[in-house]
Coordinates of C-alpha atoms in Angstrom, one line a residue:
M1 CA -55.4 -27.0 -26.0
K2 CA -52.5 -28.5 -28.0
I3 CA -52.6 -25.6 -30.4
Y4 CA -52.5 -23.1 -27.5
R5 CA -49.5 -24.9 -26.0
L6 CA -47.6 -24.9 -29.3
S7 CA -48.4 -21.2 -29.7
L8 CA -47.1 -20.5 -26.2
I9 CA -43.8 -22.3 -27.0
A10 CA -43.5 -20.5 -30.2
F11 CA -44.0 -17.2 -28.4
F12 CA -41.3 -17.9 -25.8
L13 CA -38.9 -19.0 -28.6
F14 CA -39.6 -15.8 -30.3
V15 CA -38.9 -13.8 -27.2
I16 CA -35.7 -15.6 -26.4
T17 CA -34.5 -15.2 -30.0
S18 CA -35.3 -11.5 -29.9
L19 CA -33.4 -11.0 -26.7
N20 CA -30.4 -12.9 -28.0
A21 CA -30.5 -10.8 -31.1
Q22 CA -29.6 -7.8 -29.0
Y23 CA -26.2 -9.3 -28.3
S24 CA -23.5 -10.8 -30.4
A25 CA -22.6 -14.5 -30.3
E26 CA -19.3 -13.4 -28.9
Y27 CA -21.1 -11.7 -25.9
L28 CA -23.3 -14.7 -25.3
K29 CA -20.3 -17.0 -25.2
Y30 CA -18.3 -15.0 -22.8
H31 CA -21.2 -14.0 -20.6
K32 CA -21.9 -17.7 -20.1
L33 CA -18.2 -18.4 -19.4
H34 CA -17.9 -15.5 -16.9
P35 CA -21.4 -14.8 -15.5
E36 CA -20.0 -12.8 -12.6
A37 CA -17.5 -10.7 -14.5
A38 CA -18.2 -7.1 -15.5
R39 CA -15.9 -7.4 -18.6
T40 CA -13.4 -9.6 -20.3
R41 CA -10.4 -8.7 -22.2
L42 CA -10.6 -10.4 -25.6
Q43 CA -7.1 -9.6 -26.5
Q44 CA -4.1 -7.7 -25.1
E45 CA -1.0 -7.4 -27.2
T46 CA 2.3 -5.6 -26.4
I47 CA 5.1 -5.1 -29.0
I48 CA 8.4 -3.7 -27.8
T49 CA 10.9 -2.8 -30.4
I50 CA 14.5 -2.0 -29.4
D51 CA 16.7 -0.7 -32.2
I52 CA 20.2 0.9 -32.4
V53 CA 19.7 4.3 -34.2
N54 CA 22.4 6.9 -34.5
D55 CA 24.7 5.3 -32.0
S56 CA 22.0 5.0 -29.3
L57 CA 19.1 2.8 -28.3
Q58 CA 15.7 3.6 -29.5
I59 CA 12.8 1.9 -27.7
N60 CA 9.2 1.9 -28.8
Q61 CA 6.2 0.2 -27.2
E62 CA 2.9 -0.5 -29.0
F63 CA -0.2 -1.6 -27.1
L64 CA -3.6 -3.1 -28.1
E65 CA -6.4 -3.7 -25.7
E66 CA -9.8 -5.0 -26.8
D67 CA -12.5 -5.3 -24.1
L68 CA -16.0 -6.8 -24.1
Y69 CA -18.5 -5.5 -21.5
L70 CA -20.7 -8.2 -19.9
N71 CA -23.1 -6.2 -17.7
D72 CA -24.7 -2.9 -17.1
A73 CA -21.6 -1.6 -15.3
A74 CA -20.2 -1.0 -18.8
T75 CA -21.0 2.7 -18.6
Y76 CA -18.6 3.1 -15.6
N77 CA -15.7 2.3 -17.9
S78 CA -16.5 5.1 -20.3
K79 CA -14.1 7.6 -18.8
N80 CA -10.4 6.6 -19.2
T81 CA -7.0 8.1 -18.7
L82 CA -3.5 7.4 -20.0
N83 CA -0.3 8.6 -18.2
F84 CA 2.9 9.7 -19.9
S85 CA 5.9 11.8 -18.9
A86 CA 9.4 12.9 -19.9
F87 CA 10.5 9.2 -19.9
F88 CA 7.4 7.8 -21.6
E89 CA 6.5 9.9 -24.6
L90 CA 3.1 9.2 -26.1
N91 CA 3.4 9.0 -29.8
K92 CA -0.1 8.2 -31.0
I93 CA -3.5 7.0 -29.7
E94 CA -6.6 5.6 -31.3
A95 CA -9.7 4.5 -29.3
A96 CA -13.2 3.5 -30.3
S97 CA -16.3 1.8 -28.8
F98 CA -18.4 -0.7 -30.7
S99 CA -22.1 -1.0 -30.2
Y100 CA -23.9 -4.1 -31.3
E101 CA -26.9 -3.0 -33.5
N102 CA -28.8 -4.9 -36.1
N103 CA -26.6 -8.0 -35.9
K104 CA -23.4 -6.1 -36.3
Y105 CA -20.9 -3.9 -34.4
V106 CA -21.1 -0.2 -35.2
E107 CA -17.9 1.7 -34.5
N108 CA -17.9 5.0 -32.5
K109 CA -14.5 6.6 -32.7
V110 CA -13.2 8.7 -29.8
E111 CA -12.6 12.1 -31.3
K112 CA -11.5 14.1 -28.3
F113 CA -8.5 13.6 -26.2
T114 CA -7.8 16.1 -23.4
E115 CA -4.3 16.6 -22.0
K116 CA -3.8 17.8 -18.5
D117 CA -1.0 18.2 -16.0
E118 CA -1.1 15.7 -13.2
L119 CA -1.6 18.1 -10.2
N120 CA -0.2 17.2 -6.8
Q121 CA -1.2 19.6 -4.0
S122 CA 0.5 23.0 -4.7
F123 CA 3.0 21.7 -7.2
H124 CA 2.8 19.7 -10.4
D125 CA 5.3 17.6 -12.2
D126 CA 6.0 16.7 -15.8
S127 CA 3.5 13.8 -15.7
K128 CA 0.6 14.3 -18.1
L129 CA -2.9 12.8 -18.1
L130 CA -4.7 12.1 -21.4
N131 CA -8.4 11.9 -20.7
Y132 CA -10.9 10.4 -23.1
V133 CA -14.4 9.0 -23.1
Y134 CA -15.8 5.9 -25.0
P135 CA -19.1 6.9 -26.5
N136 CA -22.3 4.9 -26.1
L137 CA -20.7 2.2 -24.0
K138 CA -23.2 -0.4 -22.6
K139 CA -23.8 -4.0 -21.9
G140 CA -22.6 -6.0 -25.0
S141 CA -20.4 -3.2 -26.3
K142 CA -16.7 -3.5 -27.0
S143 CA -13.9 -1.0 -26.8
I144 CA -10.5 -1.0 -28.6
L145 CA -7.5 1.0 -27.5
K146 CA -4.3 1.4 -29.5
Y147 CA -1.4 3.6 -28.5
S148 CA 2.4 3.8 -28.7
Q149 CA 5.1 5.2 -26.5
K150 CA 8.7 6.0 -26.8
I151 CA 10.9 5.1 -23.8
K152 CA 13.6 7.7 -23.6
N153 CA 15.8 6.0 -21.1
P154 CA 16.7 2.3 -21.7
R155 CA 16.9 1.6 -18.0
F156 CA 13.1 2.2 -17.7
L157 CA 11.8 -0.9 -19.4
T158 CA 8.7 -1.7 -17.3
P159 CA 7.2 -5.1 -16.4
F160 CA 4.5 -6.7 -18.5
Y161 CA 1.6 -8.5 -16.9
F162 CA -0.4 -11.6 -18.0
G163 CA -3.4 -11.3 -15.7
D164 CA -5.7 -8.7 -14.3
Y165 CA -8.8 -8.2 -12.1
F166 CA -10.9 -9.4 -15.0
P167 CA -10.6 -12.5 -17.3
V168 CA -8.1 -12.2 -20.1
Q169 CA -8.7 -14.4 -23.2
K170 CA -5.6 -13.7 -25.2
N171 CA -2.4 -12.0 -24.0
K172 CA 0.7 -11.8 -26.1
V173 CA 4.0 -9.9 -25.6
T174 CA 6.6 -9.6 -28.3
I175 CA 10.0 -8.0 -27.9
I176 CA 11.9 -7.4 -31.2
V177 CA 15.5 -6.4 -30.4
D178 CA 18.7 -5.8 -32.3
E179 CA 21.0 -8.7 -32.0
N180 CA 23.6 -6.4 -30.4
V181 CA 21.4 -5.7 -27.5
H182 CA 21.4 -8.2 -24.7
L183 CA 18.5 -8.7 -22.3
E184 CA 17.6 -10.7 -19.2
F185 CA 14.0 -11.6 -18.1
K186 CA 13.0 -12.0 -14.5
K187 CA 9.7 -14.0 -14.0
F188 CA 7.4 -13.5 -11.1
N189 CA 4.2 -15.5 -10.1
I190 CA 4.5 -17.5 -13.3
S191 CA 5.8 -20.9 -14.4
D192 CA 7.1 -22.3 -17.7
A193 CA 4.2 -24.8 -17.8
E194 CA 1.7 -21.9 -17.9
I195 CA 3.3 -19.7 -20.5
Q196 CA 4.2 -20.3 -24.1
F197 CA 7.6 -18.8 -25.0
T198 CA 9.6 -18.7 -28.2
E199 CA 12.9 -17.2 -29.2
D200 CA 13.6 -16.7 -32.9
K201 CA 16.2 -14.9 -35.0
K202 CA 15.2 -13.0 -38.1
G203 CA 17.7 -10.9 -40.0
G204 CA 19.6 -8.8 -37.5
N205 CA 16.9 -9.1 -34.8
V206 CA 16.1 -11.5 -32.0
I207 CA 12.3 -12.0 -31.4
Y208 CA 11.0 -13.0 -28.0
T209 CA 7.4 -14.0 -27.7
W210 CA 5.3 -14.9 -24.6
T211 CA 1.7 -16.0 -24.9
L212 CA -0.7 -16.8 -22.0
N213 CA -4.3 -17.3 -22.8
N214 CA -7.6 -17.9 -20.9
Q215 CA -6.4 -16.3 -17.7
P216 CA -9.2 -16.2 -15.1
E217 CA -9.8 -13.0 -13.2
Y218 CA -7.8 -12.2 -10.1
E219 CA -10.1 -11.3 -7.2
F220 CA -9.6 -7.8 -5.7
E221 CA -9.8 -7.9 -1.9
A222 CA -9.1 -5.2 0.7
N223 CA -5.7 -5.1 2.3
T224 CA -4.2 -7.5 -0.2
P225 CA -0.4 -7.1 -0.7
S226 CA 0.7 -5.3 -3.9
Y227 CA -0.7 -6.8 -7.2
K228 CA 3.0 -7.4 -8.0
T229 CA 3.0 -10.2 -5.5
I230 CA -0.1 -11.8 -7.2
L231 CA -0.3 -11.1 -10.9
P232 CA 2.0 -13.1 -13.3
H233 CA 4.5 -10.8 -14.8
I234 CA 8.0 -10.5 -16.4
V235 CA 10.6 -7.7 -15.8
P236 CA 12.8 -7.2 -18.9
I237 CA 16.3 -5.8 -18.3
I238 CA 18.7 -4.5 -20.9
T239 CA 22.1 -5.6 -19.6
S240 CA 24.4 -4.4 -22.3
Y241 CA 24.6 -3.3 -26.0
K242 CA 27.2 -3.1 -28.6
I243 CA 27.7 -0.2 -31.0
K244 CA 30.5 -0.1 -33.6
G245 CA 32.2 -2.9 -31.8
K246 CA 32.2 -1.2 -28.4
N247 CA 30.3 -2.9 -25.6
S248 CA 28.4 -0.7 -23.2
K249 CA 27.2 -2.0 -19.8
L250 CA 23.8 -0.8 -18.7
L251 CA 22.1 -3.0 -16.0
G252 CA 22.2 -6.5 -14.7
K253 CA 24.0 -6.2 -11.5
V254 CA 23.3 -4.0 -8.4
S255 CA 26.6 -2.2 -9.0
D256 CA 25.4 -1.1 -12.5
L257 CA 22.3 0.4 -10.9
Y258 CA 24.2 2.0 -8.1
N259 CA 26.8 3.5 -10.4
W260 CA 24.0 5.2 -12.4
Y261 CA 22.3 6.4 -9.2
Y262 CA 25.6 7.8 -7.9
S263 CA 26.3 9.6 -11.2
L264 CA 23.1 11.5 -10.6
V265 CA 23.9 12.6 -7.0
E266 CA 27.6 13.0 -6.9
N267 CA 27.5 16.7 -7.9
V268 CA 24.6 17.7 -5.7
N269 CA 25.2 20.2 -2.9
T270 CA 28.3 21.6 -4.4
E271 CA 27.1 25.2 -3.6
V272 CA 28.4 26.9 -0.4
P273 CA 25.7 26.3 2.2
N274 CA 23.3 29.2 2.9
A275 CA 24.5 31.3 5.9
E276 CA 21.0 31.1 7.4
L277 CA 21.1 27.3 7.2
V278 CA 24.5 27.2 8.8
N279 CA 23.2 29.4 11.7
L280 CA 20.1 27.3 12.0
V281 CA 22.2 24.1 12.4
A282 CA 24.4 25.8 15.0
S283 CA 21.3 26.9 16.9
I284 CA 19.4 23.6 17.0
T285 CA 22.6 21.6 17.9
A286 CA 24.1 24.2 20.4
D287 CA 23.2 22.2 23.5
K288 CA 23.7 18.7 22.0
K289 CA 26.7 16.9 23.5
T290 CA 26.9 13.9 21.1
D291 CA 26.6 13.3 17.4
L292 CA 23.5 11.2 18.0
E293 CA 21.8 14.0 19.8
K294 CA 22.7 16.4 16.9
V295 CA 21.3 14.0 14.3
K296 CA 18.1 13.6 16.2
A297 CA 17.6 17.4 16.6
I298 CA 18.2 18.0 12.9
Y299 CA 16.0 15.1 11.9
Y300 CA 13.1 16.4 14.0
W301 CA 13.5 19.9 12.6
T302 CA 13.3 18.6 9.1
Q303 CA 10.2 16.6 9.7
Q304 CA 8.5 19.6 11.3
N305 CA 9.6 22.3 8.8
I306 CA 10.1 20.9 5.3
K307 CA 6.7 20.1 3.8
Y308 CA 6.6 16.9 1.8
I309 CA 5.3 17.2 -1.8
A310 CA 5.8 14.4 -4.3
F311 CA 6.9 15.8 -7.6
E312 CA 9.4 15.1 -10.3
Y313 CA 10.5 16.4 -13.6
A314 CA 12.5 14.1 -16.0
L315 CA 15.7 13.2 -14.2
G316 CA 14.6 15.5 -11.4
G317 CA 12.7 12.5 -10.3
F318 CA 16.0 10.9 -9.4
I319 CA 18.3 13.9 -8.6
P320 CA 17.9 15.6 -5.3
R321 CA 17.7 19.4 -5.4
E322 CA 20.3 21.6 -3.8
S323 CA 19.8 21.9 -0.1
N324 CA 19.9 25.7 -0.3
D325 CA 16.8 25.6 -2.6
V326 CA 15.0 23.2 -0.3
F327 CA 15.8 25.3 2.7
R328 CA 14.5 28.5 0.9
K329 CA 11.3 26.9 -0.3
K330 CA 10.6 24.8 2.8
Y331 CA 9.2 21.9 0.7
G332 CA 10.5 19.0 -1.3
D333 CA 10.1 15.4 -2.2
C334 CA 11.8 12.4 -0.6
K335 CA 15.2 13.1 -2.4
D336 CA 15.0 16.8 -1.4
N337 CA 14.4 15.9 2.3
S338 CA 17.4 13.6 2.1
S339 CA 19.4 16.3 0.5
I340 CA 18.8 18.9 3.2
L341 CA 19.3 16.3 5.9
Y342 CA 22.6 15.3 4.4
R343 CA 23.8 18.9 4.2
M344 CA 22.6 19.8 7.7
L345 CA 24.4 16.8 9.2
E346 CA 27.5 17.7 7.2
I347 CA 27.4 21.3 8.6
A348 CA 27.1 19.8 12.1
G349 CA 30.2 17.7 11.3
V350 CA 28.3 14.4 11.0
K351 CA 28.3 12.0 8.1
G352 CA 25.1 10.8 6.5
N353 CA 24.5 8.4 3.6
L354 CA 22.0 8.9 0.8
T355 CA 20.0 5.7 0.6
W356 CA 17.7 4.3 -2.1
I357 CA 14.8 2.0 -1.0
G358 CA 11.6 0.5 -2.3
T359 CA 8.4 0.7 -0.2
R360 CA 6.6 -2.5 0.8
S361 CA 4.5 -2.2 -2.4
I362 CA 7.5 -3.4 -4.3
P363 CA 8.3 -7.1 -3.6
Y364 CA 11.7 -7.4 -5.3
T365 CA 15.2 -7.5 -3.9
Y366 CA 18.1 -5.6 -5.5
D367 CA 19.7 -8.8 -6.7
E368 CA 16.4 -10.0 -8.3
V369 CA 15.7 -6.8 -10.2
P370 CA 18.7 -4.4 -10.3
T371 CA 16.7 -1.7 -12.2
P372 CA 14.8 1.5 -11.2
V373 CA 11.8 -0.7 -10.9
V374 CA 13.2 -2.1 -7.6
D375 CA 12.8 1.1 -5.6
N376 CA 10.7 4.3 -5.4
H377 CA 12.0 6.2 -2.4
M378 CA 15.0 7.9 -1.0
I379 CA 16.0 8.4 2.7
L380 CA 19.1 9.2 4.6
S381 CA 21.0 6.6 6.7
Y382 CA 23.2 7.4 9.7
E383 CA 25.5 5.0 11.4
N384 CA 26.5 5.2 15.1
N385 CA 28.2 2.5 17.2
G386 CA 27.3 -0.3 14.8
K387 CA 23.6 0.7 14.5
T388 CA 22.0 2.1 11.3
Y389 CA 19.3 4.8 11.7
Y390 CA 16.9 5.2 8.8
L391 CA 15.9 8.8 8.6
D392 CA 12.8 9.4 6.5
A393 CA 11.7 13.0 6.9
T394 CA 8.8 12.8 4.5
G395 CA 6.5 12.0 7.4
R396 CA 5.8 13.6 10.7
Y397 CA 5.9 12.3 14.2
I398 CA 8.5 9.6 13.3
K399 CA 10.4 8.9 16.4
F400 CA 14.2 8.9 16.0
G401 CA 15.3 5.3 15.7
M402 CA 12.1 4.0 14.0
P403 CA 11.9 3.6 10.2
T404 CA 8.7 4.6 8.5
S405 CA 6.2 1.7 8.6
F406 CA 6.1 1.3 4.8
I407 CA 9.9 0.4 4.5
Q408 CA 10.0 -2.2 7.4
G409 CA 11.8 -5.3 6.3
K410 CA 12.9 -3.8 3.0
E411 CA 16.4 -3.7 1.5
A412 CA 18.2 -0.4 1.5
L413 CA 20.8 0.6 -1.0
V414 CA 23.2 2.7 1.1
G415 CA 25.7 4.9 -0.7
Y416 CA 29.2 5.5 0.5
G417 CA 30.6 7.6 -2.3
K418 CA 31.5 5.3 -5.1
D419 CA 30.8 2.2 -2.9
F420 CA 27.6 0.9 -1.6
K421 CA 26.1 -1.7 0.8
I422 CA 22.8 -3.4 0.8
K423 CA 21.2 -3.4 4.3
K424 CA 17.9 -4.6 5.6
V425 CA 15.6 -2.3 7.5
P426 CA 14.4 -4.0 10.7
I427 CA 10.7 -4.8 11.3
V428 CA 9.6 -2.9 14.4
A429 CA 8.7 -5.4 17.2
A430 CA 5.0 -5.6 18.3
K431 CA 5.7 -4.3 21.8
E432 CA 7.1 -1.1 20.3
N433 CA 3.7 -0.4 18.9
A434 CA 1.8 -0.7 22.1
V435 CA -1.6 0.4 23.3
T436 CA -1.6 0.1 27.1
D437 CA -4.9 0.8 28.9
V438 CA -5.6 0.8 32.6
T439 CA -9.3 1.2 33.5
R440 CA -11.1 1.5 36.9
I441 CA -14.8 0.8 36.9
K442 CA -17.7 0.7 39.3
I443 CA -21.3 -0.4 38.9
E444 CA -24.1 2.1 39.4
N445 CA -27.7 1.0 38.7
G446 CA -26.6 -1.5 36.1
S447 CA -24.4 1.0 34.2
I448 CA -20.6 1.2 34.4
M449 CA -18.9 4.4 35.4
G450 CA -15.2 4.3 34.6
A451 CA -11.9 6.2 34.4
S452 CA -9.2 5.1 31.9
K453 CA -5.6 6.0 31.2
T454 CA -4.5 4.9 27.7
D455 CA -0.8 5.1 26.8
I456 CA 0.0 4.8 23.1
S457 CA 3.5 4.4 21.5
G458 CA 5.0 3.6 18.1
Y459 CA 3.1 3.5 14.9
P460 CA -0.4 3.6 16.5
K461 CA 0.7 6.9 18.1
I462 CA 1.7 8.3 14.7
D463 CA -1.6 7.2 13.2
I464 CA -3.6 8.9 16.0
F465 CA -1.6 12.1 15.6
H466 CA -2.4 12.3 11.9
S467 CA -6.1 11.7 12.6
L468 CA -6.1 14.4 15.3
E469 CA -4.9 17.0 12.9
T470 CA -8.4 17.2 11.5
G471 CA -10.1 17.4 14.9
N472 CA -9.6 20.9 16.3
T473 CA -12.7 21.2 18.5
E474 CA -13.7 19.5 21.7
T475 CA -16.8 18.0 20.0
K476 CA -14.8 16.5 17.2
L477 CA -12.2 15.2 19.7
K478 CA -14.8 13.6 21.9
K479 CA -16.4 11.9 18.8
F480 CA -13.0 10.7 17.7
Y481 CA -12.0 9.3 21.2
N482 CA -15.4 7.7 21.6
N483 CA -14.7 5.7 18.5
V484 CA -11.0 4.9 19.2
F485 CA -11.4 4.0 22.8
Q486 CA -14.8 2.3 22.7
K487 CA -15.3 -0.3 25.4
G488 CA -18.1 -2.7 26.2
N489 CA -20.8 -1.7 23.7
N490 CA -22.0 1.2 21.6
T491 CA -23.5 3.0 24.6
F492 CA -19.9 3.9 25.6
L493 CA -19.7 7.6 26.1
I494 CA -16.8 9.8 27.2
S495 CA -17.7 12.7 29.5
N496 CA -14.3 14.4 29.6
F497 CA -10.7 13.8 28.6
K498 CA -7.2 15.1 29.1
E499 CA -4.4 14.8 26.5
T500 CA -0.7 14.5 27.5
N501 CA 2.3 14.7 25.1
K502 CA 0.1 15.5 22.1
Y503 CA 2.2 15.6 18.9
H504 CA 5.3 14.7 20.9
Y505 CA 7.9 12.8 18.9
D506 CA 9.7 10.9 21.7
D507 CA 7.2 10.5 24.6
N508 CA 4.2 8.2 24.5
F509 CA 0.8 9.9 23.9
I510 CA -1.5 9.6 27.0
V511 CA -5.2 10.2 27.2
D512 CA -7.1 10.2 30.5
Y513 CA -10.8 10.1 30.3
D514 CA -14.0 9.4 32.2
F515 CA -16.8 7.4 30.6
E516 CA -20.1 5.6 31.1
I517 CA -21.5 2.4 29.6
K518 CA -25.2 2.2 30.1
N519 CA -27.1 -1.0 31.1
Y520 CA -23.9 -3.1 30.9
A521 CA -24.1 -5.1 34.1
K522 CA -27.1 -7.4 34.6
N523 CA -28.9 -7.8 38.0
L524 CA -30.8 -11.1 38.5
G525 CA -32.1 -11.6 42.0
D526 CA -29.2 -11.3 44.4
E527 CA -26.5 -11.7 41.7
I528 CA -24.8 -9.3 39.4
Y529 CA -23.3 -10.5 36.1
I530 CA -20.6 -8.5 34.3
N531 CA -18.3 -9.3 31.4
L532 CA -14.9 -7.6 32.0
N533 CA -13.8 -8.2 28.4
L534 CA -14.4 -4.6 27.5
N535 CA -11.9 -4.6 24.7
K536 CA -12.2 -7.3 22.0
D537 CA -9.6 -5.9 19.5
I538 CA -8.4 -9.3 18.3
S539 CA -11.8 -10.1 16.7
S540 CA -11.1 -7.5 14.0
Y541 CA -8.2 -9.7 12.8
K542 CA -10.4 -12.6 11.9
T543 CA -10.5 -12.9 8.1
D544 CA -13.2 -14.2 5.8
K545 CA -12.9 -18.0 5.4
N546 CA -13.6 -17.5 1.6
R547 CA -10.8 -15.0 1.2
K548 CA -8.6 -15.7 -1.9
N549 CA -5.5 -13.7 -1.1
A550 CA -2.9 -12.9 1.5
I551 CA -3.7 -10.0 3.8
E552 CA -1.2 -7.2 4.8
Y553 CA -1.1 -5.0 7.8
D554 CA 0.9 -1.8 8.4
Y555 CA 2.8 -3.0 11.4
K556 CA 2.9 -5.5 14.3
K557 CA 0.8 -4.6 17.4
F558 CA 0.6 -5.1 21.1
F559 CA -2.4 -4.4 23.4
S560 CA -2.3 -4.5 27.1
Y561 CA -5.6 -4.0 29.0
A562 CA -6.1 -3.9 32.8
T563 CA -9.7 -3.5 34.1
I564 CA -10.1 -3.1 37.9
L565 CA -13.7 -3.6 39.0
E566 CA -14.6 -2.1 42.4
I567 CA -16.8 -4.7 44.1
P568 CA -20.1 -3.1 45.2
K569 CA -20.8 -2.8 48.9
G570 CA -22.6 -5.8 50.2
Y571 CA -21.4 -8.1 47.4
V572 CA -18.7 -10.7 47.2
V573 CA -17.2 -12.5 44.2
D574 CA -19.1 -15.7 43.6
S575 CA -17.1 -16.9 40.5
V576 CA -14.6 -15.6 38.0
P577 CA -13.6 -17.3 34.7
E578 CA -10.5 -19.4 34.4
D579 CA -7.3 -17.8 33.1
V580 CA -6.5 -18.6 29.5
T581 CA -3.6 -18.4 27.1
V582 CA -3.9 -19.0 23.3
S583 CA -0.6 -18.8 21.5
N584 CA 1.2 -19.7 18.3
D585 CA 4.0 -18.2 16.2
L586 CA 1.7 -15.5 14.9
L587 CA -0.2 -14.3 17.9
T588 CA -0.5 -14.6 21.6
C589 CA -3.4 -13.7 23.9
K590 CA -3.5 -14.0 27.7
I591 CA -6.5 -13.4 29.9
S592 CA -6.3 -13.5 33.7
Y593 CA -8.5 -12.7 36.7
K594 CA -7.5 -12.0 40.3
T595 CA -9.6 -11.0 43.3
N596 CA -8.5 -9.4 46.6
G597 CA -11.8 -8.9 48.4
K598 CA -12.3 -5.3 47.3
E599 CA -11.5 -5.6 43.6
V600 CA -11.5 -7.9 40.6
V601 CA -8.4 -7.3 38.5
Y602 CA -8.8 -8.4 34.8
K603 CA -5.8 -8.4 32.5
Q604 CA -5.6 -9.1 28.8
E605 CA -2.5 -9.0 26.6
I606 CA -2.5 -9.4 22.8
E607 CA 0.6 -9.6 20.7
L608 CA 0.2 -9.7 16.9
N609 CA 3.4 -10.8 15.4
F610 CA 2.8 -10.5 11.7
L611 CA 2.8 -8.1 8.8
V612 CA 1.4 -10.4 6.1
L613 CA -0.7 -13.5 6.5
T614 CA -0.9 -16.2 3.8
L615 CA -4.1 -18.1 3.4
E616 CA -2.8 -20.9 5.5
E617 CA -1.7 -18.5 8.2
Q618 CA -5.1 -16.8 8.1
K619 CA -6.7 -20.2 9.0
E620 CA -4.3 -20.6 11.8
V621 CA -5.0 -17.1 13.2
N622 CA -8.8 -17.6 12.8
T623 CA -8.7 -20.8 14.8
A624 CA -6.8 -19.1 17.6
I625 CA -9.2 -16.1 17.5
K626 CA -12.3 -18.3 17.8
K627 CA -10.8 -19.9 21.0
I628 CA -10.2 -16.4 22.4
E629 CA -13.7 -15.2 21.4
R630 CA -15.2 -18.1 23.4
N631 CA -13.5 -16.7 26.5
Y632 CA -14.7 -13.2 25.7
K633 CA -18.2 -14.5 26.6
E634 CA -17.1 -15.5 30.1
I635 CA -18.6 -13.4 33.0
V636 CA -17.8 -12.5 36.6
V637 CA -20.6 -13.3 39.1
L638 CA -21.0 -11.1 42.2
K639 CA -23.4 -12.3 44.9
K640 CA -25.1 -10.3 47.6
Q641 CA -24.0 -11.2 51.1

C-alpha cells in the first residue's frame, strides 16, 4: 500500500512537471501574478530623438513592445495594424512571435506586411494601415514589435502613456533632444511619487527619462470617459528652438497655437463665390427679416445638403477647402462645413467666426495643452445680442441654438482674424432634453388598453430621428416604437401610431399611439390591484456597485409621465400610495397620485442633472434610485362598491 501511494505521488509529480515544461518560467511567474489577465506587457520602450538638421527640426520615434500571452485568447491578438500618415512616416518595422518549445523560445518572424488606405465611406484620406499577422501565437507565446516613425511637423509630438488595459511590467520613455530645443511636459493622472524621472546632459543633448514599472491593468468598462482621463500620461511640447543664434517660437501658449491655426485659414475663400451659391443664399434668406433668421436658414440648409465625410490629407486635415468646392461636391469634413457656412453667412452680410474645439473625448483645456492634441474639430460661431451660437453642420437635426452633444461644456477657440477668444460651450439643461408622455388607460378583463401621446425634444429627439432613418416600413416602425415606448411589462404592444413633426428641426417630435398590456391588473375577490408606475426609466441609471471607473452620459435628461386611469364602473378607489420626492444635486424624482372620483391621476417627473458620475457620485445616485424603486412597487387598490 505504501509503495502504491509513493508511485501515485511520483506519477502526479511527473504530470505536473510535464505540464510546467510546456511553459517557460517567465510564463509561470506572470500567470501566477496576473491569473485573470489575457496578456502582460513585459517591456515597453519609447525613444524620441529631436535633432537640428539643415536648419530645421528632425524628430524620430522608436518603439519596442514585448508581450507575453497568458491564456488561450492569445490567438485573437494575431492580427495587428499600425497607422501612419503624412505627418507620421513609418520608417521601418520588425515583428516576430516566439513559441516556447523544448524548453526554449523559437522565433517566428513576420514576413508579410500589407499596406492599405484607410477607407472612410466614399472617400479615403492619406492615412495608411499596415496589417500583419503574428504566426503561431498561443498561450505561453511572446511577441516583439519594433518600429520607428518620423514626425514631420514638430507641433505633433503625441502623448506617451504609462498604463494600459493589461498589466505592464516595464515602461520607459526617453527623449534625447538638442540643447537648443526647449520642451515642456504636461502630466496627467500621474504623480512624482509614482514615476522615476531623470534629466541628464551629454554632449550637446539633454536626455529626459521616465520609468514606471509594475503597472496593474486598468479595467475596461462600458461608458467610461476617455482613456485620457484614466491612464497616466505625459504630453511633451516643443516651446521653442534656436538655430544659428536665432530663436524661433513654436508652442507653449494658446496664442502660439492660434497663430499657427490662423496662418492655415487666412487665405481660404479668396475666390469669388460661385454665382449659384450667391443665388442660393439669396433664395433661402429672401423672406428672413433678421440676421438671426438668415443664419438659422443657412445653417439648416447646410445640415440638410452637405454630406459629412471625415477625411484629411496632410495639412488638408487642418485647412478648410474652398467653399466653392464644397458647394460643388456637396460633401466635406468639419472644416469644410465651417468653410461653406462662413462664406454663405458672408454672402448674406453676416459675420461668422471659425472656431476650433475638442470633443468631450479630449479632457484638456487650451491653457493646459496648447498644441493640436487639445482639439479635433472645427465649427462656426455666430454672435448676436451677446449670445454665441455654436453651429456644427456635421450632424443632422441639430436645432439652431443647441450645440452638438459631444462638445457640451468644452472650451472653444474662436477666431476673430488675428485675434481670438476662448469661450465655453454651455451644457444643455436637462429640461431641454425632455420626454413628456401623457397616457390614458382603462382596465378590460385584467389587461390595460391605453392611448399615449409622447412629446420628445432636444437630444433624445435627434437620437430617435437617426434611428428612424433605418426604419422605412410600418412593421419596422412598430417594432422600434414597441421598444422605445414600452410600458408596464414585455407584453406591451402598439396597435397603431401617428407621427407628427418627423425630422423637423425646430418643433418637438410627437407620437400618438394605442397599445395593450396583457394581464397587467390583478383581480382578487372584489378588489383590483394595479401598479401605475408604467415607466421605470430611472432604474437603468443604477450602476454596478463593483464598478471601477467613472461613467459618462451623452446629455442630461428629463422625463415627465402622466398616467390617467379610468376607474371601472362599479369600483371606487380604496387606497393610493403616498406621494414621494427623492432629490439630491444629481437627480430629482417626484411621484404623486390624485383621485377625483372618475380617475386616478399618476405623475412622475425625473430630472437627471449629470453628464459624468464619479465613483462616489454613483453611490449617491444608486442610493437615491433604490429609494425610488421601492416606491415603484406601490399599487393602487380599487374596490367593488
